[in-house]
Amino acid sequence: MGIITSQRDLDKMRSACQNAAKILDFITPYVRVGITTAKLNQLCLEYLTDELKVKSATLGYAPPGYPPFPGVICTSINHQICHGIPNNRELKNGDSLNIDVTIIKDGWFGDTSRMFHVGDQSILSKRLSQITYECMWKGIEKVRPGSKLGDIGFAIQNHAENSGFSVVREFCGHGIGLNFHESPQILHYGKPGTGEILSSGMLFTIEPMINAGQKNIKYLPDKWTIVTKDRSLSAQWEHTIYVTKTGYEVLTTSPNTPLPPDFIRNSN
Ligand code: MF3
Ligand code: CO
Ligand code: CO
């Protein structure tokens, strides 16, 4: 279970998470027509090693049954849902991609992802990305001591399905802290009032994967990349969250973090 028990640890976790977010700020201007995702990976590797002096959590990461992941970022393009491996394909006009980065600083893990759009964006891609961003925040909004995990999952699923989209079931948010993936699992679907009760000090990610078509997935032969079975577009956003005494703190923030949606800003 990802948990914070001292101010010192909280400061370290904040710093790890902010560093992860800074990598997404750094890479943003490079995400253009013609660049390869391998080049984006190389730029991120140099930045996190030489400038931030942090370690990648994904490079060489090999859970049981998986080959070592070869990148410091996951680059998941269009119908790829998550865990896309950086490669030599050039980004082209109209591509949408998720870039997901996880780093380790002082032993603490920070994990965050955003959507990026190359050139002209289709109306569907724009709407899918926006709804997915709102889904993440609908989940974040539920975070406070006493809430249940099912409240988070339900809020996300409800918003996705009311928008005509579907929620990927096989992958979920996760506890995080001194390890990459810990309990609890943060499902992005569920029933209100069910599941584990949240308490202050907990650390976890919320990272909904939302498909424009059906929810079904497929593994590519590389054993990492997950795609939609019907080849429909998919989007994902991810923040690492800390449960405070009264609500939540989003830890993966940086100077260029996108603002929360209006329904959050107007309620604060
Ligand atoms: N960052 C992903 C997550 O949000 C995990 C990526 S594992 C990798 O949990 F090996 F594919 F990089
Ligand atoms: Co994660
Ligand atoms: Co991630």
Tab-separated table of C-alpha atoms and ligand atoms in Angstrom:
chain	number	residue	atom	x	y	z
A	1	MET	CA	0.000	0.000	0.000
A	2	GLY	CA	1.428	3.364	-1.046
A	3	ILE	CA	1.333	5.506	2.065
A	4	ILE	CA	2.949	8.612	3.546
A	5	THR	CA	3.641	8.757	7.266
A	6	SER	CA	5.909	11.783	7.644
A	7	GLN	CA	6.339	15.296	6.292
A	8	ARG	CA	9.832	14.359	5.105
A	9	ASP	CA	8.481	11.504	2.995
A	10	LEU	CA	5.714	13.696	1.623
A	11	ASP	CA	8.293	16.254	0.490
A	12	LYS	CA	10.284	13.528	-1.275
A	13	MET	CA	7.197	12.080	-2.947
A	14	ARG	CA	6.108	15.555	-4.075
A	15	SER	CA	9.509	16.153	-5.590
A	16	ALA	CA	9.546	12.809	-7.444
A	17	CYS	CA	6.087	13.499	-8.848
A	18	GLN	CA	6.925	17.059	-9.889
A	19	ASN	CA	10.010	15.792	-11.682
A	20	ALA	CA	7.906	13.288	-13.633
A	21	ALA	CA	5.543	16.087	-14.686
A	22	LYS	CA	8.493	18.273	-15.719
A	23	ILE	CA	9.536	15.628	-18.235
A	24	LEU	CA	6.142	15.982	-19.937
A	25	ASP	CA	6.581	19.781	-19.981
A	26	PHE	CA	10.050	19.310	-21.457
A	27	ILE	CA	8.981	16.992	-24.278
A	28	THR	CA	5.875	18.976	-25.302
A	29	PRO	CA	7.495	21.273	-27.910
A	30	TYR	CA	9.188	18.301	-29.619
A	31	VAL	CA	5.941	16.427	-30.297
A	32	ARG	CA	5.564	17.472	-33.954
A	33	VAL	CA	5.107	15.999	-37.425
A	34	GLY	CA	8.191	14.029	-38.513
A	35	ILE	CA	9.774	13.183	-35.147
A	36	THR	CA	9.950	9.527	-34.130
A	37	THR	CA	8.860	8.264	-30.745
A	38	ALA	CA	12.355	6.757	-30.368
A	39	LYS	CA	13.753	10.294	-30.632
A	40	LEU	CA	11.244	11.545	-28.042
A	41	ASN	CA	12.406	8.705	-25.794
A	42	GLN	CA	16.060	9.619	-26.296
A	43	LEU	CA	15.384	13.291	-25.493
A	44	CYS	CA	13.528	12.310	-22.315
A	45	LEU	CA	16.317	9.924	-21.298
A	46	GLU	CA	18.904	12.705	-21.643
A	47	TYR	CA	16.725	15.182	-19.779
A	48	LEU	CA	15.932	12.949	-16.819
A	49	THR	CA	19.508	11.689	-16.546
A	50	ASP	CA	21.501	14.881	-17.171
A	51	GLU	CA	19.166	17.684	-16.038
A	52	LEU	CA	16.879	16.186	-13.419
A	53	LYS	CA	19.301	13.505	-12.224
A	54	VAL	CA	16.545	11.015	-11.571
A	55	LYS	CA	16.104	7.377	-12.590
A	56	SER	CA	13.620	5.869	-15.001
A	57	ALA	CA	11.224	3.368	-13.455
A	58	THR	CA	10.232	1.874	-16.811
A	59	LEU	CA	13.607	1.252	-18.481
A	60	GLY	CA	14.249	-2.476	-17.999
A	61	TYR	CA	11.021	-2.894	-16.041
A	62	ALA	CA	10.012	-6.559	-16.350
A	63	PRO	CA	7.037	-7.825	-14.369
A	64	PRO	CA	6.608	-11.642	-14.410
A	65	GLY	CA	5.838	-12.814	-17.953
A	66	TYR	CA	6.930	-9.551	-19.617
A	67	PRO	CA	10.171	-8.795	-21.464
A	68	PRO	CA	12.093	-5.785	-20.073
A	69	PHE	CA	10.460	-2.516	-21.192
A	70	PRO	CA	13.000	-0.720	-23.406
A	71	GLY	CA	11.951	2.931	-22.909
A	72	VAL	CA	11.864	5.746	-20.354
A	73	ILE	CA	8.458	6.713	-21.755
A	74	CYS	CA	5.484	4.804	-23.110
A	75	THR	CA	4.239	6.275	-26.384
A	76	SER	CA	0.770	5.041	-27.293
A	77	ILE	CA	-0.493	6.353	-30.628
A	78	ASN	CA	-4.106	6.522	-31.866
A	79	HIS	CA	-5.692	3.069	-31.312
A	80	GLN	CA	-2.884	2.067	-28.951
A	81	ILE	CA	-4.270	2.152	-25.417
A	82	CYS	CA	-1.118	2.019	-23.290
A	83	HIS	CA	2.456	0.681	-22.946
A	84	GLY	CA	3.412	1.608	-26.518
A	85	ILE	CA	7.132	1.073	-27.121
A	86	PRO	CA	9.024	4.026	-28.634
A	87	ASN	CA	10.088	3.172	-32.220
A	88	ASN	CA	11.215	4.625	-35.536
A	89	ARG	CA	7.813	5.489	-36.951
A	90	GLU	CA	7.539	9.225	-37.628
A	91	LEU	CA	4.605	11.095	-36.142
A	92	LYS	CA	2.225	12.313	-38.803
A	93	ASN	CA	-0.430	14.971	-39.103
A	94	GLY	CA	-3.535	13.988	-37.118
A	95	ASP	CA	-1.842	11.541	-34.742
A	96	SER	CA	-2.869	11.587	-31.072
A	97	LEU	CA	-0.589	10.020	-28.529
A	98	ASN	CA	-0.268	9.430	-24.840
A	99	ILE	CA	3.157	9.878	-23.290
A	100	ASP	CA	3.477	8.190	-19.899
A	101	VAL	CA	6.531	8.630	-17.702
A	102	THR	CA	7.491	7.158	-14.337
A	103	ILE	CA	10.654	8.132	-12.465
A	104	ILE	CA	12.348	7.334	-9.176
A	105	LYS	CA	13.853	10.053	-7.015
A	106	ASP	CA	15.243	9.401	-3.528
A	107	GLY	CA	13.484	6.034	-3.637
A	108	TRP	CA	10.047	7.535	-4.381
A	109	PHE	CA	8.090	6.929	-7.611
A	110	GLY	CA	6.219	9.596	-9.603
A	111	ASP	CA	3.901	8.471	-12.441
A	112	THR	CA	1.989	10.703	-14.877
A	113	SER	CA	0.785	10.852	-18.464
A	114	ARG	CA	-0.825	13.329	-20.843
A	115	MET	CA	-2.316	13.332	-24.340
A	116	PHE	CA	-0.517	15.082	-27.205
A	117	HIS	CA	-1.822	15.979	-30.660
A	118	VAL	CA	0.180	16.328	-33.836
A	119	GLY	CA	-0.982	18.892	-36.388
A	120	ASP	CA	-4.680	18.943	-37.220
A	121	GLN	CA	-6.836	17.155	-34.702
A	122	SER	CA	-10.076	15.387	-35.665
A	123	ILE	CA	-13.244	16.358	-33.833
A	124	LEU	CA	-13.479	12.812	-32.423
A	125	SER	CA	-9.908	12.796	-31.150
A	126	LYS	CA	-10.403	16.168	-29.488
A	127	ARG	CA	-13.608	15.092	-27.812
A	128	LEU	CA	-12.200	11.725	-26.695
A	129	SER	CA	-9.130	13.345	-25.186
A	130	GLN	CA	-11.204	16.008	-23.438
A	131	ILE	CA	-13.759	13.566	-22.033
A	132	THR	CA	-10.934	11.301	-20.825
A	133	TYR	CA	-9.318	14.267	-19.065
A	134	GLU	CA	-12.651	15.040	-17.424
A	135	CYS	CA	-13.009	11.361	-16.447
A	136	MET	CA	-9.667	11.508	-14.620
A	137	TRP	CA	-10.826	14.611	-12.772
A	138	LYS	CA	-14.288	13.153	-12.026
A	139	GLY	CA	-12.338	10.413	-10.241
A	140	ILE	CA	-9.933	12.799	-8.497
A	141	GLU	CA	-12.893	14.859	-7.275
A	142	LYS	CA	-14.131	11.877	-5.235
A	143	VAL	CA	-10.859	11.463	-3.340
A	144	ARG	CA	-11.077	12.175	0.396
A	145	PRO	CA	-10.954	10.123	3.606
A	146	GLY	CA	-14.145	8.085	3.914
A	147	SER	CA	-14.832	7.800	0.173
A	148	LYS	CA	-14.765	4.345	-1.333
A	149	LEU	CA	-12.853	3.145	-4.361
A	150	GLY	CA	-16.140	2.311	-6.084
A	151	ASP	CA	-17.092	6.005	-5.900
A	152	ILE	CA	-14.046	6.860	-8.000
A	153	GLY	CA	-14.648	4.063	-10.504
A	154	PHE	CA	-18.311	4.887	-10.874
A	155	ALA	CA	-17.684	8.603	-11.478
A	156	ILE	CA	-15.231	7.770	-14.260
A	157	GLN	CA	-17.339	5.074	-15.894
A	158	ASN	CA	-20.470	7.174	-15.728
A	159	HIS	CA	-18.901	10.134	-17.491
A	160	ALA	CA	-17.244	7.958	-20.155
A	161	GLU	CA	-20.350	5.936	-20.958
A	162	ASN	CA	-22.695	8.949	-20.892
A	163	SER	CA	-20.404	10.386	-23.551
A	164	GLY	CA	-20.758	7.258	-25.715
A	165	PHE	CA	-17.284	5.905	-24.915
A	166	SER	CA	-16.072	2.781	-23.099
A	167	VAL	CA	-13.721	2.086	-20.179
A	168	VAL	CA	-10.786	-0.338	-20.509
A	169	ARG	CA	-11.041	-2.993	-17.754
A	170	GLU	CA	-7.714	-4.839	-17.892
A	171	PHE	CA	-5.546	-1.959	-16.643
A	172	CYS	CA	-6.126	0.294	-13.695
A	173	GLY	CA	-4.646	2.893	-11.400
A	174	HIS	CA	-2.463	1.628	-8.571
A	175	GLY	CA	-0.980	2.389	-5.210
A	176	ILE	CA	2.482	3.948	-5.585
A	177	GLY	CA	5.190	5.344	-3.317
A	178	LEU	CA	8.342	3.378	-2.570
A	179	ASN	CA	7.240	0.898	-5.278
A	180	PHE	CA	5.936	1.323	-8.823
A	181	HIS	CA	2.762	-0.757	-8.585
A	182	GLU	CA	1.241	-1.483	-5.178
A	183	SER	CA	-2.179	-2.142	-3.736
A	184	PRO	CA	-4.848	-0.957	-3.980
A	185	GLN	CA	-6.011	-1.329	-7.567
A	186	ILE	CA	-7.888	1.764	-8.653
A	187	LEU	CA	-10.504	0.486	-11.081
A	188	HIS	CA	-11.900	3.023	-13.518
A	189	TYR	CA	-15.371	1.503	-13.293
A	190	GLY	CA	-17.521	0.390	-10.365
A	191	LYS	CA	-20.451	0.944	-8.078
A	192	PRO	CA	-20.791	3.826	-5.615
A	193	GLY	CA	-20.465	2.916	-1.946
A	194	THR	CA	-18.487	-0.269	-2.656
A	195	GLY	CA	-14.840	-1.228	-2.264
A	196	GLU	CA	-12.021	-0.171	0.016
A	197	ILE	CA	-12.401	2.998	2.129
A	198	LEU	CA	-9.866	5.765	1.496
A	199	SER	CA	-7.862	7.160	4.380
A	200	SER	CA	-5.474	10.075	4.669
A	201	GLY	CA	-1.879	9.360	3.744
A	202	MET	CA	-2.714	7.025	0.853
A	203	LEU	CA	-0.911	7.443	-2.468
A	204	PHE	CA	-2.258	6.157	-5.765
A	205	THR	CA	-2.669	6.954	-9.425
A	206	ILE	CA	-5.849	7.594	-11.371
A	207	GLU	CA	-5.274	6.849	-15.056
A	208	PRO	CA	-8.426	6.049	-17.029
A	209	MET	CA	-8.052	4.524	-20.492
A	210	ILE	CA	-11.133	5.403	-22.543
A	211	ASN	CA	-11.960	4.010	-25.985
A	212	ALA	CA	-14.052	5.679	-28.683
A	213	GLY	CA	-15.433	2.238	-29.604
A	214	GLN	CA	-15.662	-1.009	-27.669
A	215	LYS	CA	-13.766	-1.689	-24.438
A	216	ASN	CA	-12.007	-4.849	-25.679
A	217	ILE	CA	-8.224	-4.938	-25.901
A	218	LYS	CA	-5.511	-6.893	-27.705
A	219	TYR	CA	-1.806	-7.373	-26.974
A	220	LEU	CA	0.584	-6.763	-29.867
A	221	PRO	CA	3.258	-9.449	-30.488
A	222	ASP	CA	5.861	-7.188	-28.769
A	223	LYS	CA	4.119	-8.328	-25.526
A	224	TRP	CA	3.762	-4.746	-24.239
A	225	THR	CA	1.689	-2.580	-26.567
A	226	ILE	CA	-2.041	-2.740	-25.861
A	227	VAL	CA	-4.448	-1.755	-28.643
A	228	THR	CA	-8.211	-1.556	-29.012
A	229	LYS	CA	-9.561	-4.763	-30.534
A	230	ASP	CA	-11.821	-2.791	-32.883
A	231	ARG	CA	-8.965	-0.375	-33.743
A	232	SER	CA	-10.982	2.566	-32.420
A	233	LEU	CA	-9.159	5.557	-30.915
A	234	SER	CA	-8.123	5.437	-27.271
A	235	ALA	CA	-7.033	8.135	-24.824
A	236	GLN	CA	-5.512	8.241	-21.335
A	237	TRP	CA	-4.471	10.787	-18.722
A	238	GLU	CA	-2.734	10.030	-15.420
A	239	HIS	CA	-1.964	11.827	-12.183
A	240	THR	CA	-0.465	10.587	-8.917
A	241	ILE	CA	-2.725	11.597	-6.001
A	242	TYR	CA	-2.230	11.974	-2.252
A	243	VAL	CA	-5.194	11.627	0.121
A	244	THR	CA	-5.066	14.569	2.544
A	245	LYS	CA	-7.032	14.973	5.785
A	246	THR	CA	-9.856	16.715	3.944
A	247	GLY	CA	-9.537	15.754	0.276
A	248	TYR	CA	-6.787	15.301	-2.258
A	249	GLU	CA	-3.535	16.756	-3.467
A	250	VAL	CA	-2.503	16.190	-7.087
A	251	LEU	CA	1.229	15.512	-6.818
A	252	THR	CA	2.245	15.296	-10.479
A	253	THR	CA	2.144	19.006	-11.184
A	254	SER	CA	4.606	21.228	-13.034
A	255	PRO	CA	4.663	24.728	-14.521
A	256	ASN	CA	2.784	23.555	-17.634
A	257	THR	CA	0.353	21.039	-16.151
A	258	PRO	CA	-2.983	21.494	-17.907
A	259	LEU	CA	-5.526	23.307	-15.713
A	260	PRO	CA	-8.278	21.257	-14.074
A	261	PRO	CA	-11.606	21.346	-15.969
A	262	ASP	CA	-14.181	24.053	-15.211
A	263	PHE	CA	-16.271	21.802	-12.965
A	264	ILE	CA	-13.296	21.594	-10.584
A	265	ARG	CA	-12.118	25.207	-10.828
A	266	ASN	CA	-15.610	26.605	-10.246
A	267	SER	CA	-16.130	24.499	-7.152
A	268	ASN	CA	-12.926	25.657	-5.409
B	1	MF3	N1	3.417	4.103	-16.307
B	1	MF3	C1	2.545	2.971	-16.490
B	1	MF3	C2	1.494	3.085	-15.413
B	1	MF3	O1	0.876	4.090	-15.356
B	1	MF3	C3	3.271	1.682	-16.455
B	1	MF3	C4	4.219	1.538	-17.581
B	1	MF3	S1	5.097	0.096	-17.415
B	1	MF3	C5	6.025	0.053	-18.811
B	1	MF3	O2	1.286	2.266	-14.564
B	1	MF3	F1	6.888	-0.869	-18.609
B	1	MF3	F2	5.222	-0.174	-19.850
B	1	MF3	F3	6.628	1.216	-18.997
B	2	CO	CO	0.414	4.405	-13.336
B	3	CO	CO	1.984	5.809	-15.924
